[in-house]
Amino acid sequence: WVFDDEVLLRISDPSTVLHVCVYSSVGRDRLLGQWVLTLKYLVTQPDYCKHAPPLTRSRDGSISGTFYLSDAKLRGSAVRALGPSELGKGFSGEVDMRLHWMHAASLPPPPPPKRRTAMEQLNENSGETALRLGNVRELRTALSSLPLRLSCGEVSFRDVSVGIKDLFTGYKGDIEMDLRDELANCRSTSSRDRLYEDRAEEVTDVVNMKDLFLHPVAAKDGSGLDLTAFLDGLLFDQLVPEALKEVFGTGLGGQAIGQILGGVAARSAEWARGVR
């Protein structure tokens, strides 16, 4: 929408991420800045967002004010602490908005959601999570500043089974559609059940990890590490790559690696380096 305009969004899920992007209207569309808020905070804690104090809250539950915009790398997008001194400045300017989330009983029910595979749903969730986290470098700085020091000894995971079938079977009902003609020719219920089970078995796979061993994580003198260093050493240097190695040896492992390794590994490396 354009400035001084109103837009209505039908939203019922409080975990929805409200993502406001401001583009240039001159020439090619160019992102000038963006602002992010998990919708539940409009009700539970409206000032938990990047804004210029004061933030006005009306009796009808709406909030209005000047909101700080982050840049294309989401720098300055997240509130790491509350208070005027922690709200910072907008990396890409400011935008004035009035936001109001309300119940509208007169609206007709929303249309049914678009049909999506499990992998598509996973990708959407990952995108919203990335918006909530904001800039990774800023997040690492915030976590490192927490008064926590962590260490651990040897860690071992034994007899772990992870089912990955649902990620690769497509849409719900696809197997039934594929077998429609074959099932129609089956004379007995037991024959239909056996045919269905055989076909489902073709796309069923479970990752079995008998013994996954992780080395101790601590400073050289045995003391604790800050939170980011501890997560790097335990999760991204050991658990993630070792777990992916286990998946390589399974039937669907090759497919799984092809689809998720790029995203997981890239984000893990990105976290470890704090490049965002």
GROMACS .gro file of C-alpha atoms in nm, residues 10-258:
model
  249
   10ARG     CA    1  -0.706  -1.126   0.809
   11ILE     CA    2  -0.484  -1.288   1.073
   12SER     CA    3  -0.587  -1.530   1.346
   13ASP     CA    4  -0.254  -1.690   1.445
   14PRO     CA    5  -0.075  -1.491   1.719
   15SER     CA    6   0.259  -1.642   1.617
   16THR     CA    7   0.234  -1.477   1.275
   17VAL     CA    8   0.526  -1.248   1.193
   18LEU     CA    9   0.417  -0.905   1.074
   19HIS     CA   10   0.679  -0.797   0.820
   20VAL     CA   11   0.652  -0.439   0.695
   21CYS     CA   12   0.876  -0.343   0.404
   22VAL     CA   13   0.921   0.011   0.271
   23TYR     CA   14   1.019   0.043  -0.094
   24SER     CA   15   1.118   0.339  -0.308
   25SER     CA   16   0.850   0.449  -0.553
   26VAL     CA   17   1.107   0.611  -0.781
   27GLY     CA   18   1.243   0.396  -1.059
   28ARG     CA   19   1.291   0.028  -0.978
   29ASP     CA   20   1.146  -0.095  -0.650
   30ARG     CA   21   1.427  -0.073  -0.396
   31LEU     CA   22   1.400  -0.180  -0.034
   32LEU     CA   23   1.449   0.123   0.188
   33GLY     CA   24   1.388  -0.048   0.520
   34GLN     CA   25   1.188  -0.312   0.704
   35TRP     CA   26   1.019  -0.365   1.039
   36VAL     CA   27   0.929  -0.692   1.211
   37LEU     CA   28   0.694  -0.785   1.495
   38THR     CA   29   0.546  -1.115   1.616
   39LEU     CA   30   0.175  -1.041   1.626
   40LYS     CA   31   0.113  -1.159   1.983
   41TYR     CA   32   0.311  -0.861   2.117
   42LEU     CA   33   0.043  -0.623   1.991
   43VAL     CA   34  -0.168  -0.761   2.277
   44THR     CA   35   0.077  -0.882   2.539
   45GLN     CA   36   0.357  -0.622   2.521
   46PRO     CA   37   0.309  -0.356   2.250
   47ASP     CA   38   0.629  -0.169   2.332
   48TYR     CA   39   0.838  -0.480   2.256
   49CYS     CA   40   0.926  -0.352   1.909
   50LYS     CA   41   1.168  -0.109   1.751
   51HIS     CA   42   1.012   0.235   1.799
   52ALA     CA   43   1.090   0.590   1.895
   53PRO     CA   44   0.953   0.667   2.242
   54PRO     CA   45   0.684   0.742   2.331
   55LEU     CA   46   0.460   0.474   2.183
   56THR     CA   47   0.092   0.564   2.210
   57ARG     CA   48  -0.161   0.297   2.303
   58SER     CA   49  -0.528   0.383   2.261
   59ARG     CA   50  -0.820   0.250   2.463
   60ASP     CA   51  -0.930   0.039   2.167
   61GLY     CA   52  -0.599  -0.151   2.184
   62SER     CA   53  -0.431   0.011   1.885
   63ILE     CA   54  -0.076   0.143   1.897
   64SER     CA   55   0.066   0.433   1.700
   65GLY     CA   56   0.400   0.602   1.676
   66THR     CA   57   0.725   0.621   1.488
   67PHE     CA   58   0.891   0.288   1.420
   68TYR     CA   59   1.259   0.230   1.342
   69LEU     CA   60   1.338   0.050   1.017
   70SER     CA   61   1.620  -0.201   0.981
   71ASP     CA   62   1.821  -0.240   0.663
   72ALA     CA   63   1.823  -0.525   0.413
   73LYS     CA   64   2.040  -0.735   0.648
   74LEU     CA   65   1.791  -0.684   0.935
   75ARG     CA   66   2.042  -0.482   1.135
   76GLY     CA   67   1.862  -0.317   1.422
   77SER     CA   68   1.543  -0.519   1.368
   78ALA     CA   69   1.513  -0.694   1.705
   79VAL     CA   70   1.468  -0.567   2.059
   80ARG     CA   71   1.734  -0.741   2.266
   81ALA     CA   72   1.636  -0.554   2.586
   82LEU     CA   73   1.364  -0.314   2.693
   83GLY     CA   74   1.406   0.052   2.771
   84PRO     CA   75   1.464   0.376   2.577
   85SER     CA   76   1.841   0.334   2.590
   86GLU     CA   77   1.825  -0.007   2.421
   87LEU     CA   78   1.587   0.077   2.137
   88GLY     CA   79   1.863   0.229   1.928
   89LYS     CA   80   1.825   0.413   1.601
   90GLY     CA   81   1.679   0.313   1.270
   91PHE     CA   82   1.943   0.183   1.031
   92SER     CA   83   1.719   0.281   0.739
   93GLY     CA   84   1.504   0.564   0.865
   94GLU     CA   85   1.164   0.558   1.029
   95VAL     CA   86   0.800   0.506   0.941
   96ASP     CA   87   0.488   0.634   1.115
   97MET     CA   88   0.217   0.370   1.162
   98ARG     CA   89  -0.098   0.289   1.352
   99LEU     CA   90  -0.154  -0.081   1.418
  100HIS     CA   91  -0.472  -0.236   1.547
  101TRP     CA   92  -0.540  -0.610   1.587
  102MET     CA   93  -0.904  -0.670   1.668
  103HIS     CA   94  -1.173  -0.935   1.651
  104ALA     CA   95  -1.415  -0.882   1.364
  105ALA     CA   96  -1.709  -1.119   1.408
  106SER     CA   97  -1.882  -0.989   1.096
  107LEU     CA   98  -1.608  -1.107   0.863
  108PRO     CA   99  -1.677  -1.431   0.673
  109PRO     CA  100  -1.453  -1.729   0.755
  110PRO     CA  101  -1.115  -1.724   0.579
  111PRO     CA  102  -1.065  -1.938   0.269
  112PRO     CA  103  -0.905  -2.278   0.321
  113PRO     CA  104  -0.524  -2.263   0.339
  114LYS     CA  105  -0.321  -2.338   0.032
  115ARG     CA  106  -0.223  -2.702   0.000
  116ARG     CA  107   0.144  -2.738   0.091
  117THR     CA  108   0.386  -3.022   0.142
  118ALA     CA  109   0.565  -3.074   0.471
  119MET     CA  110   0.885  -2.939   0.315
  120GLU     CA  111   0.707  -2.623   0.201
  121GLN     CA  112   0.565  -2.572   0.550
  122LEU     CA  113   0.911  -2.624   0.698
  123ASN     CA  114   1.062  -2.364   0.467
  124GLU     CA  115   0.793  -2.111   0.558
  125ASN     CA  116   0.851  -2.167   0.927
  126SER     CA  117   1.226  -2.125   0.878
  127GLY     CA  118   1.168  -1.791   0.705
  128GLU     CA  119   0.956  -1.658   0.992
  129THR     CA  120   1.213  -1.780   1.244
  130ALA     CA  121   1.487  -1.592   1.058
  131LEU     CA  122   1.282  -1.272   1.079
  132ARG     CA  123   1.227  -1.318   1.454
  133LEU     CA  124   1.600  -1.372   1.514
  134GLY     CA  125   1.698  -1.066   1.315
  135ASN     CA  126   2.058  -0.996   1.228
  136VAL     CA  127   2.275  -1.291   1.333
  137ARG     CA  128   2.580  -1.081   1.423
  138GLU     CA  129   2.369  -0.867   1.656
  139LEU     CA  130   2.208  -1.178   1.806
  140ARG     CA  131   2.547  -1.334   1.877
  141THR     CA  132   2.665  -1.014   2.044
  142ALA     CA  133   2.356  -1.008   2.263
  143LEU     CA  134   2.390  -1.375   2.363
  144SER     CA  135   2.762  -1.334   2.435
  145SER     CA  136   2.686  -1.048   2.674
  146LEU     CA  137   2.460  -1.262   2.892
  147PRO     CA  138   2.617  -1.344   3.233
  148LEU     CA  139   2.635  -1.715   3.154
  149ARG     CA  140   2.933  -1.947   3.124
  150LEU     CA  141   2.869  -2.301   3.003
  151SER     CA  142   3.073  -2.615   2.958
  152CYS     CA  143   2.999  -2.985   2.919
  153GLY     CA  144   3.180  -3.317   2.926
  154GLU     CA  145   3.145  -3.597   2.674
  155VAL     CA  146   2.796  -3.627   2.529
  156SER     CA  147   2.659  -3.946   2.376
  157PHE     CA  148   2.328  -4.009   2.197
  158ARG     CA  149   2.235  -4.379   2.183
  159ASP     CA  150   1.961  -4.562   1.993
  160VAL     CA  151   1.798  -4.252   1.846
  161SER     CA  152   1.543  -4.300   1.567
  162VAL     CA  153   1.424  -4.004   1.361
  163GLY     CA  154   1.139  -4.050   1.113
  164ILE     CA  155   1.175  -3.838   0.799
  165LYS     CA  156   0.901  -3.993   0.585
  166ASP     CA  157   0.658  -3.701   0.607
  167LEU     CA  158   0.910  -3.460   0.457
  168PHE     CA  159   0.930  -3.654   0.131
  169THR     CA  160   0.587  -3.809   0.068
  170GLY     CA  161   0.441  -3.496  -0.094
  171TYR     CA  162   0.084  -3.397  -0.015
  172LYS     CA  163  -0.146  -3.583   0.216
  173GLY     CA  164  -0.341  -3.834   0.006
  174ASP     CA  165  -0.085  -3.862  -0.276
  175ILE     CA  166  -0.026  -4.232  -0.211
  176GLU     CA  167  -0.401  -4.300  -0.222
  177MET     CA  168  -0.432  -4.110  -0.552
  178ASP     CA  169  -0.142  -4.303  -0.706
  179LEU     CA  170  -0.295  -4.634  -0.601
  180ARG     CA  171  -0.655  -4.553  -0.695
  181ASP     CA  172  -0.672  -4.779  -1.000
  182GLU     CA  173  -0.468  -5.056  -0.845
  183LEU     CA  174  -0.676  -5.055  -0.527
  184ALA     CA  175  -0.996  -5.075  -0.731
  185ASN     CA  176  -0.881  -5.409  -0.877
  186CYS     CA  177  -0.811  -5.564  -0.539
  187ARG     CA  178  -1.077  -5.816  -0.442
  188SER     CA  179  -1.028  -5.815  -0.068
  189THR     CA  180  -0.964  -5.562   0.205
  190SER     CA  181  -0.649  -5.743   0.311
  191SER     CA  182  -0.511  -5.718  -0.044
  192ARG     CA  183  -0.578  -5.343  -0.052
  193ASP     CA  184  -0.417  -5.296   0.288
  194ARG     CA  185  -0.110  -5.495   0.181
  195LEU     CA  186  -0.075  -5.297  -0.144
  196TYR     CA  187  -0.103  -4.967   0.044
  197GLU     CA  188   0.152  -5.075   0.305
  198ASP     CA  189   0.397  -5.188   0.036
  199ARG     CA  190   0.370  -4.855  -0.146
  200ALA     CA  191   0.399  -4.654   0.176
  201GLU     CA  192   0.707  -4.854   0.267
  202GLU     CA  193   0.876  -4.731  -0.052
  203VAL     CA  194   0.871  -4.374   0.081
  204THR     CA  195   0.921  -4.457   0.445
  205ASP     CA  196   1.259  -4.421   0.601
  206VAL     CA  197   1.394  -4.378   0.950
  207VAL     CA  198   1.734  -4.249   1.048
  208ASN     CA  199   1.873  -4.476   1.319
  209MET     CA  200   2.167  -4.342   1.517
  210LYS     CA  201   2.312  -4.616   1.734
  211ASP     CA  202   2.582  -4.411   1.901
  212LEU     CA  203   2.656  -4.045   1.832
  213PHE     CA  204   2.952  -3.919   2.033
  214LEU     CA  205   3.035  -3.552   2.097
  215HIS     CA  206   3.358  -3.428   2.253
  216PRO     CA  207   3.370  -3.206   2.563
  217VAL     CA  208   3.311  -2.835   2.510
  218ALA     CA  209   3.494  -2.595   2.741
  219ALA     CA  210   3.767  -2.331   2.747
  220LYS     CA  211   4.130  -2.447   2.735
  221ASP     CA  212   4.159  -2.413   3.111
  222GLY     CA  213   3.840  -2.613   3.163
  223SER     CA  214   3.625  -2.312   3.252
  224GLY     CA  215   3.298  -2.219   3.089
  225LEU     CA  216   3.240  -2.046   2.756
  226ASP     CA  217   2.996  -1.771   2.667
  227LEU     CA  218   2.670  -1.885   2.513
  228THR     CA  219   2.763  -1.832   2.148
  229ALA     CA  220   3.098  -2.011   2.181
  230PHE     CA  221   2.929  -2.299   2.363
  231LEU     CA  222   2.659  -2.336   2.095
  232ASP     CA  223   2.923  -2.320   1.823
  233GLY     CA  224   3.131  -2.593   1.984
  234LEU     CA  225   2.846  -2.828   2.070
  235LEU     CA  226   2.587  -2.780   1.797
  236PHE     CA  227   2.747  -2.639   1.484
  237ASP     CA  228   3.095  -2.790   1.509
  238GLN     CA  229   2.978  -3.134   1.624
  239LEU     CA  230   2.609  -3.225   1.648
  240VAL     CA  231   2.489  -3.087   1.314
  241PRO     CA  232   2.768  -3.229   1.093
  242GLU     CA  233   2.778  -3.563   1.278
  243ALA     CA  234   2.400  -3.606   1.253
  244LEU     CA  235   2.413  -3.529   0.880
  245LYS     CA  236   2.681  -3.795   0.836
  246GLU     CA  237   2.445  -4.048   0.990
  247VAL     CA  238   2.172  -3.952   0.745
  248PHE     CA  239   2.404  -4.021   0.449
  249GLY     CA  240   2.381  -4.392   0.516
  250THR     CA  241   2.001  -4.421   0.483
  251GLY     CA  242   1.776  -4.489   0.187
  252LEU     CA  243   1.623  -4.147   0.177
  253GLY     CA  244   1.931  -3.992   0.327
  254GLY     CA  245   2.065  -3.886  -0.009
  255GLN     CA  246   1.740  -3.708  -0.089
  256ALA     CA  247   1.728  -3.553   0.255
  257ILE     CA  248   2.082  -3.422   0.227
  258GLY     CA  249   2.013  -3.280  -0.117
   0.00000   0.00000   0.00000
